[in-house]
Short mmCIF file of C-alpha atoms and ligand atoms in Angstrom, two decimals:
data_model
loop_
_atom_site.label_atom_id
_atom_site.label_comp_id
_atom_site.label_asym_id
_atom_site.label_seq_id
_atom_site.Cartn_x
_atom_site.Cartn_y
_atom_site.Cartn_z
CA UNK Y 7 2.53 -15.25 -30.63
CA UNK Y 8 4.41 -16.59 -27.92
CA UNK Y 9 3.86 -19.14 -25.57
CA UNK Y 10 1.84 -18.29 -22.38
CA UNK Y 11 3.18 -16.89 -19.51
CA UNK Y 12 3.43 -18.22 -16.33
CA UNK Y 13 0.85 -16.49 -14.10
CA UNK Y 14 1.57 -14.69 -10.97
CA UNK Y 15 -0.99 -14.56 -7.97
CA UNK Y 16 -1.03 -13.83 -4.12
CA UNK Y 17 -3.49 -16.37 -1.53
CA UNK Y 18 -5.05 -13.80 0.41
CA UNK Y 19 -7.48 -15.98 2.98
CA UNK Y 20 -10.05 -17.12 1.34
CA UNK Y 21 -9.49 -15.67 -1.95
CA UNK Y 22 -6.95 -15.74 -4.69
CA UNK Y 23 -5.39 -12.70 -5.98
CA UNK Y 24 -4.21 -12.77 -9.75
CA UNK Y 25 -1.62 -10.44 -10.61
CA UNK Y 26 -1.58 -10.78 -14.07
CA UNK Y 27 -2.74 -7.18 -14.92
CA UNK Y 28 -2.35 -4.61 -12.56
CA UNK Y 29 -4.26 -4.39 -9.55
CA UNK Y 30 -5.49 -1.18 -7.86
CA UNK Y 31 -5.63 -0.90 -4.10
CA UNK Y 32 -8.58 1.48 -2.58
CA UNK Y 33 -7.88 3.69 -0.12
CA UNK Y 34 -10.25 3.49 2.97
CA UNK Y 35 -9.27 5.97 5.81
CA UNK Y 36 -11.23 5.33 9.23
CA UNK Y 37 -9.13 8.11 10.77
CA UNK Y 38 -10.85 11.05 12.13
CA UNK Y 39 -8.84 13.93 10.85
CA UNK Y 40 -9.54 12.16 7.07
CA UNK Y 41 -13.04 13.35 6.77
CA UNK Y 42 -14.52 16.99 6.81
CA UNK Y 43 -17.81 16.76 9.69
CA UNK Y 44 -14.95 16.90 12.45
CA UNK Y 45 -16.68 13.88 13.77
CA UNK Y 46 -14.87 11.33 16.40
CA UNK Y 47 -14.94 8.65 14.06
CA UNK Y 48 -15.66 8.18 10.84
CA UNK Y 49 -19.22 6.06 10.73
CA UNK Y 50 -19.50 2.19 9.41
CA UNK Y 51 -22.15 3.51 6.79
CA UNK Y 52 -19.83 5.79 5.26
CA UNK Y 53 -17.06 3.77 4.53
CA UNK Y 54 -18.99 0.74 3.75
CA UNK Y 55 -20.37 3.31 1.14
CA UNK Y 56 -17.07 4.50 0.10
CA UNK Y 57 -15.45 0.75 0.01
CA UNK Y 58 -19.09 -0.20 -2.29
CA UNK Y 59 -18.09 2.50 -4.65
CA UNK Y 60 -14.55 1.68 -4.77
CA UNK Y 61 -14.89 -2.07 -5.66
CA UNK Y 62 -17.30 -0.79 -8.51
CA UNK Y 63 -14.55 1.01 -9.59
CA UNK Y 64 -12.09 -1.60 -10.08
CA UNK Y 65 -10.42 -1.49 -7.14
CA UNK Y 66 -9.72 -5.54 -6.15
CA UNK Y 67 -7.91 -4.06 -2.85
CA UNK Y 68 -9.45 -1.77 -0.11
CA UNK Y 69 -7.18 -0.87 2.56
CA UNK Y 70 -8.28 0.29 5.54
CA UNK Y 71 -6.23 2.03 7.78
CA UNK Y 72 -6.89 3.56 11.29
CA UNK Y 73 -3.19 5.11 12.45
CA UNK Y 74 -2.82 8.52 10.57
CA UNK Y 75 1.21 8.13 9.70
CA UNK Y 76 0.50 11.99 8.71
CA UNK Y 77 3.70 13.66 9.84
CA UNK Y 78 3.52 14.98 13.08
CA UNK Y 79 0.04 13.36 13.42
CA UNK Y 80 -1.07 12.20 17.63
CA UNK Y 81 0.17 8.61 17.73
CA UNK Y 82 -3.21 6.52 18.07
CA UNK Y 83 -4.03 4.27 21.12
CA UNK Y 84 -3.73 0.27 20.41
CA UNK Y 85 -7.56 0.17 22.00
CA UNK Y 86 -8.66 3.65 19.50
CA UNK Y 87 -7.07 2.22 16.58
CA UNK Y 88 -8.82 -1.90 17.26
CA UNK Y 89 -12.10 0.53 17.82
CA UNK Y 90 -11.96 1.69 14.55
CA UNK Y 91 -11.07 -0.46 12.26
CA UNK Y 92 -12.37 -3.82 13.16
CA UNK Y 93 -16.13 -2.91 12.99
CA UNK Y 94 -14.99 -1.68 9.45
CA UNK Y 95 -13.27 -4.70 8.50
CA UNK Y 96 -16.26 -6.86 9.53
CA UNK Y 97 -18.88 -4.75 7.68
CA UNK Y 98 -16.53 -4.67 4.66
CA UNK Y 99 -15.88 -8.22 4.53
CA UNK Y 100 -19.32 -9.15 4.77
CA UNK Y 101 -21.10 -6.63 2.30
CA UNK Y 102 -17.97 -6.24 -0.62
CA UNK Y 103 -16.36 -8.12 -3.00
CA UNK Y 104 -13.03 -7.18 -2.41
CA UNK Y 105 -10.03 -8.05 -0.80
CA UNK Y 106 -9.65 -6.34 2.56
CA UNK Y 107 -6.02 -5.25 3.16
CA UNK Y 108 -5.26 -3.79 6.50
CA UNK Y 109 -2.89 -1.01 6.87
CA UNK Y 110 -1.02 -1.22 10.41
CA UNK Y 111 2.04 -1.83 12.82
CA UNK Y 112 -0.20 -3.24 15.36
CA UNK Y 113 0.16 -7.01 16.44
CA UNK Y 114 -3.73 -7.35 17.72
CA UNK Y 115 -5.13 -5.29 14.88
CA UNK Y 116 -3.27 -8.24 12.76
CA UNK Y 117 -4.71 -10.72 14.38
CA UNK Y 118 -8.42 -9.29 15.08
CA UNK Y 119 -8.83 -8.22 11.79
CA UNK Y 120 -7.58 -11.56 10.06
CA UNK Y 121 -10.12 -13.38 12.13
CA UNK Y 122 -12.54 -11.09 10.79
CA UNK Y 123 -11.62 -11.89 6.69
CA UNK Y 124 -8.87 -9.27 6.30
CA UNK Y 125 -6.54 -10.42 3.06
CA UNK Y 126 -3.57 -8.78 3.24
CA UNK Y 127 -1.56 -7.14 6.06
CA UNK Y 128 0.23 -4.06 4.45
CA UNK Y 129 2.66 -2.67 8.01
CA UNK Y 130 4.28 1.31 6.98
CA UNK Y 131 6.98 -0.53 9.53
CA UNK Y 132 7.34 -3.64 7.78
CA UNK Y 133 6.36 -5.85 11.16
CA UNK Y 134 9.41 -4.47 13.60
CA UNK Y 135 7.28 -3.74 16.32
CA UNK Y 136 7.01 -6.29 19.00
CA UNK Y 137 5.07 -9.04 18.28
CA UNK Y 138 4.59 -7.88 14.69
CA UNK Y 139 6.45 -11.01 12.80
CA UNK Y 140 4.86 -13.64 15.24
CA UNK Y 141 1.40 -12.29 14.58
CA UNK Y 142 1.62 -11.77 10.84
CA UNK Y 143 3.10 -15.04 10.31
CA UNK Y 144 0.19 -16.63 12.35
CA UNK Y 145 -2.30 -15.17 9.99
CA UNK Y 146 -1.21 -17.18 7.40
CA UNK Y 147 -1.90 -13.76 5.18
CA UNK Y 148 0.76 -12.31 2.92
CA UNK Y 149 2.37 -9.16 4.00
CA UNK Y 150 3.32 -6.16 2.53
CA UNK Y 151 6.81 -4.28 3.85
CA UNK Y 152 7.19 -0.67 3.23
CA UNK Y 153 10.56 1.17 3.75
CA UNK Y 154 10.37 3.75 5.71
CA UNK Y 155 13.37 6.18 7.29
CA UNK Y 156 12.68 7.53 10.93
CA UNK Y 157 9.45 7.80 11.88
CA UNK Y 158 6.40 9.41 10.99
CA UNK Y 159 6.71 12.91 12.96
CA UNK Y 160 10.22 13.98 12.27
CA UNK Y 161 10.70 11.50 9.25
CA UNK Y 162 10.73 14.36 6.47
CA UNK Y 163 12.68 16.66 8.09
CA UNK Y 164 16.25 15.66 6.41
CA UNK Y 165 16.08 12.51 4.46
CA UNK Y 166 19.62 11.20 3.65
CA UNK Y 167 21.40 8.65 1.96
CA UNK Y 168 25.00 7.67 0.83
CA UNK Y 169 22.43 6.05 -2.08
CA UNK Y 170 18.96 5.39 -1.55
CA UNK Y 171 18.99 2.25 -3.50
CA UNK Y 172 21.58 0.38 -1.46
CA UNK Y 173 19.96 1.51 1.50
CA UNK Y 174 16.30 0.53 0.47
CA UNK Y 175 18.02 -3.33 -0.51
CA UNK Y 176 20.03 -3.48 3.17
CA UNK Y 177 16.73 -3.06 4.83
CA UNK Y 178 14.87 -5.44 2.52
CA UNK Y 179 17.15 -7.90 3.11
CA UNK Y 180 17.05 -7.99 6.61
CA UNK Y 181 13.38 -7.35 6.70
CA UNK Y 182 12.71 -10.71 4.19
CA UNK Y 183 14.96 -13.20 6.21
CA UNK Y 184 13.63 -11.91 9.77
CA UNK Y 185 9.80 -12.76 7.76
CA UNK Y 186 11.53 -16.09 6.80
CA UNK Y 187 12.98 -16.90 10.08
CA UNK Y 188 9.48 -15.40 11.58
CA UNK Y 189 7.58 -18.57 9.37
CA UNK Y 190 6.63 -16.11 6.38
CA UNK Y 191 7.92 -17.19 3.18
CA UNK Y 192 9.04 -15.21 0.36
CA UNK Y 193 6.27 -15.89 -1.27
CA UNK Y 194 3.60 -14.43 0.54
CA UNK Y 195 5.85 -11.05 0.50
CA UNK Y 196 5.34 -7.90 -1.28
CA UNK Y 197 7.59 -5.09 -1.46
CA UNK Y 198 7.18 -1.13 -1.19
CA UNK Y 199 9.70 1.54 -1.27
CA UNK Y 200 7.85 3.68 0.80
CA UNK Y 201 7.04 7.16 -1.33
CA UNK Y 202 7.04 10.11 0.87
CA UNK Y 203 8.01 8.46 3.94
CA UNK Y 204 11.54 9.77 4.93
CA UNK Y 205 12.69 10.62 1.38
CA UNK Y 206 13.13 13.81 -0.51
CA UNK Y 207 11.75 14.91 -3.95
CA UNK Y 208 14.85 13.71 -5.97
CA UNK Y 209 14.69 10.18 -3.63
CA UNK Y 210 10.81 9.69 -4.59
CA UNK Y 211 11.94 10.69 -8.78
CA UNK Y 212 15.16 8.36 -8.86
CA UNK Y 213 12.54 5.77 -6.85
CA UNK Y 214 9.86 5.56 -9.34
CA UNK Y 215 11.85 5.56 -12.27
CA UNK Y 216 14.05 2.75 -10.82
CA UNK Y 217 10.97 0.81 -9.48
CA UNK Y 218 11.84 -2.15 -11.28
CA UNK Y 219 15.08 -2.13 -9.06
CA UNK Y 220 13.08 -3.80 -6.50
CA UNK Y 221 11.57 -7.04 -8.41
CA UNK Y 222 14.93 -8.47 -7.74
CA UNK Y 223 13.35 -10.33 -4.91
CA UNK Y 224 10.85 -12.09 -7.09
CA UNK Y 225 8.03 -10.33 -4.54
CA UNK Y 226 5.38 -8.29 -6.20
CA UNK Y 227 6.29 -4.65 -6.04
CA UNK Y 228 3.16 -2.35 -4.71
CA UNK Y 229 3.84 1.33 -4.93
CA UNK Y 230 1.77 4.21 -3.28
CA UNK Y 231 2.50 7.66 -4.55
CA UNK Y 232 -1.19 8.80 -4.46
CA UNK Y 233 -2.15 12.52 -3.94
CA UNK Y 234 1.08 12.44 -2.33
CA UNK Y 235 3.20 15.63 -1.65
CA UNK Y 236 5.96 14.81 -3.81
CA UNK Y 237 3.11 15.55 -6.54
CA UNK Y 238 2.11 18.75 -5.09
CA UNK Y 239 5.84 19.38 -5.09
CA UNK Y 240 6.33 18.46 -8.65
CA UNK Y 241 3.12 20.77 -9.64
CA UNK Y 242 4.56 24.06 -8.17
CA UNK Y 243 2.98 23.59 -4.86
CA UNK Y 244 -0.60 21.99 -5.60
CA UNK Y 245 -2.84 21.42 -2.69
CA UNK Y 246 -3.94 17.83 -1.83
CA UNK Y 247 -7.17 18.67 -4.32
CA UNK Y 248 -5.63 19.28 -7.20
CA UNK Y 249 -3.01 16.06 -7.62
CA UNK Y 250 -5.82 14.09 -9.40
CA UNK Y 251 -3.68 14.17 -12.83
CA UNK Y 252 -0.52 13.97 -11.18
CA UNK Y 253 -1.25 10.78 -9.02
CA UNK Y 254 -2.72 8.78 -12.24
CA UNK Y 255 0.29 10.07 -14.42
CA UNK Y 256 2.30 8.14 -11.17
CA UNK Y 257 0.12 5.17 -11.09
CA UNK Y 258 0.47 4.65 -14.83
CA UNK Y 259 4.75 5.13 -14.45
CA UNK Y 260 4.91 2.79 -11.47
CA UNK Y 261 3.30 0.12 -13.29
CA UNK Y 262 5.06 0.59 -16.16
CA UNK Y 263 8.24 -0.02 -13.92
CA UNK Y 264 7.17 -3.01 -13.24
CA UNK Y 265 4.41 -2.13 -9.61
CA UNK Y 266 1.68 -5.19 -9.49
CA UNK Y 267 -0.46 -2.99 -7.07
CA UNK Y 268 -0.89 0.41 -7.01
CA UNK Y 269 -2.50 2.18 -3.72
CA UNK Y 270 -4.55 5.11 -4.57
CA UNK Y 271 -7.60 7.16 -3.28
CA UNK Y 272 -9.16 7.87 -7.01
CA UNK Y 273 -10.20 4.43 -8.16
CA UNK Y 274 -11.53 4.97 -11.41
CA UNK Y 275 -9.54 7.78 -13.09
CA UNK Y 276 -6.86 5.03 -11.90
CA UNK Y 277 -7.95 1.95 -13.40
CA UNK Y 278 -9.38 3.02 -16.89
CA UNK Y 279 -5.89 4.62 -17.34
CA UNK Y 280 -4.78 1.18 -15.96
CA UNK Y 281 -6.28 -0.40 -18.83
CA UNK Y 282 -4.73 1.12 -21.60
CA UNK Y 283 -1.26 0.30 -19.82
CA UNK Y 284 -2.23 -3.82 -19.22
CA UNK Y 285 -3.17 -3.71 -22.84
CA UNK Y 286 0.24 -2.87 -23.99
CA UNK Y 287 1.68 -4.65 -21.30
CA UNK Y 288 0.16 -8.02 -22.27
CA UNK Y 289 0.70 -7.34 -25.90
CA UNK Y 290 4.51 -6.79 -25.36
CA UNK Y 291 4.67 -9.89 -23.26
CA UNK Y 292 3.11 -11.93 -26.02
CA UNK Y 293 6.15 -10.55 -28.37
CA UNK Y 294 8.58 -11.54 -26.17
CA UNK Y 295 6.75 -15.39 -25.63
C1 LIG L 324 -0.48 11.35 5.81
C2 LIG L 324 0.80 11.02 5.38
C3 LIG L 324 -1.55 10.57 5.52
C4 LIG L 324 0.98 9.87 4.63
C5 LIG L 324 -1.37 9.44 4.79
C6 LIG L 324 -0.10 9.10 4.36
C7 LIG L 324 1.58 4.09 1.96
C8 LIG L 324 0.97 3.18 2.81
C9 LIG L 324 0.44 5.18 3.44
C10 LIG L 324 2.42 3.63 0.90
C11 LIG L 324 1.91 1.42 1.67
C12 LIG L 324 -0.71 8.11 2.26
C13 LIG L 324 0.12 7.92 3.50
N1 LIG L 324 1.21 5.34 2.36
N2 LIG L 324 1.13 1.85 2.67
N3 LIG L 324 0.28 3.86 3.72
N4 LIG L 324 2.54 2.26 0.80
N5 LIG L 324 2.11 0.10 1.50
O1 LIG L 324 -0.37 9.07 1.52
O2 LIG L 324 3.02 4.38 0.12
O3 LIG L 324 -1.69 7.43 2.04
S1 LIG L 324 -0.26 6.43 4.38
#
């Protein structure tokens, strides 16, 4: 047996985050095209249901997000997008033993939604917007920074790169030290390659199996390849229903490649297979000592 290691967590508020297995992020969409009734919005007592089942789960992580980044989706109004998600984040905070992360670009969502007990800001645009940086870092909450190429509407239409990895550190770089000169330290960063948003299929393979890559920053690495079309892709053209196997078979890879959070939409077929992988995990750290 080897000596313990050192243990790894994130301060998210209130509430301490240990990353010493893998933790699984719930998906919580308040957008209105993400549910079937064609309804305006999606209603509090719904997703306070669907965050309550999630946590059961094993999901430590719910993030909420009320901007669809679908390509080609209608860009949502700052007032729309406030509308929806803070009455979430309230309800959720209040009635679930989770960690609330909230998924936006948006300065005053930030801010409203950290007053409210949000954890964790997790920004598809890694806080370039205006404003972004200066609200994040007021929060005090740790931040998640996905890469992203273009922008959502056009952003799959011909990813390129002289080589993705190089390109994906460039922007890291210069993402980390504006966060650092912003007031947010490298320590209350995590990291995100951004699946699916301006890459192709052979940028999202070479990704996950090089996932590890991006630990070089000594941030936890979070990886979202759930359901994702990449997987439909990979299946021969499966619809969004039928990537169930596909997205745990990713979930399990990414955090064998070294991930600390995995964002997904089916909690528990995630984390039971999750717990076979911590278990050898933890038992080939305690070889190494
Ligand atoms: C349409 C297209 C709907 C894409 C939803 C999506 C990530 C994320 C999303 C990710 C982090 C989805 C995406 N993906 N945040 N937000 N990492 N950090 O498939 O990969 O859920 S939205």
């Amino acid at each position: 047996m080897g000596s313990p290691v050192m243990s790894s967590f994130l301060q998210c508020g209130t509430r301490p985050l240990s990353l010493d297995r893998p933790v699984v992020m719930g998906i919580l969409n308040v957008t209105p095209d993400s549910f079937s009734d064609g309804g305006r919005y999606i209603t509090l007592d719904s997703a306070l249901h669907q965050a309550v089942q999630m946590q059961a789960d094993g999901a430590q992580l719910i993030d909420i997000g009320a901007e669809s980044t679908r390509p080609g989706a209608t860009p949502v109004s700052l007032q729309e997008e406030l509308d929806r998600m803070l009455p979430v984040v309230e309800a959720v905070a209040r009635e679930v033993d989770a960690i609330i992360s909230i998924d936006t670009s948006s300065p005053q969502v930030m801010t409203g939604a950290a007053a409210l007990g949000a954890g964790l800001i997790n920004d598809v645009r890694a806080l370039q917007r205006p404003g972004a940086l200066a609200a994040a870092a007021s929060t005090g909450l740790p931040v998640c920074l996905m890469h992203m190429q273009g922008e959502p509407d056009t952003m799959q239409l011909q990813p390129r790169y002289e080589n993705v990895f190089a390109q994906l550190d460039a922007f890291f770089d210069a993402r980390i030290a504006a966060c650092e000169a912003a007031g947010i330290s490298k320590s209350r960063l995590l990291i995100d390659p951004g699946f699916g948003f301006g890459k192709s299929l052979a940028h999202n393979v070479a990704l996950l199996d090089g996932l590890a890559h991006f630990r070089r920053w000594g941030c936890p690495v979070l990886a979202g390849l759930s359901r994702k079309s990449m997987l439909g892709a990979l299946l021969g053209g499966a619809p969004v229903d039928q990537r169930l196997h596909a997205s745990v078979a990713a979930a399990v890879l990414s955090v064998m490649n070294g991930a600390a959070i995995v964002r997904v939409h089916d909690v528990k077929a995630t984390a039971d297979a999750l717990a076979v992988v911590s278990a050898v995990l933890r038992h080939r750290s305690q070889e190494a000592g």
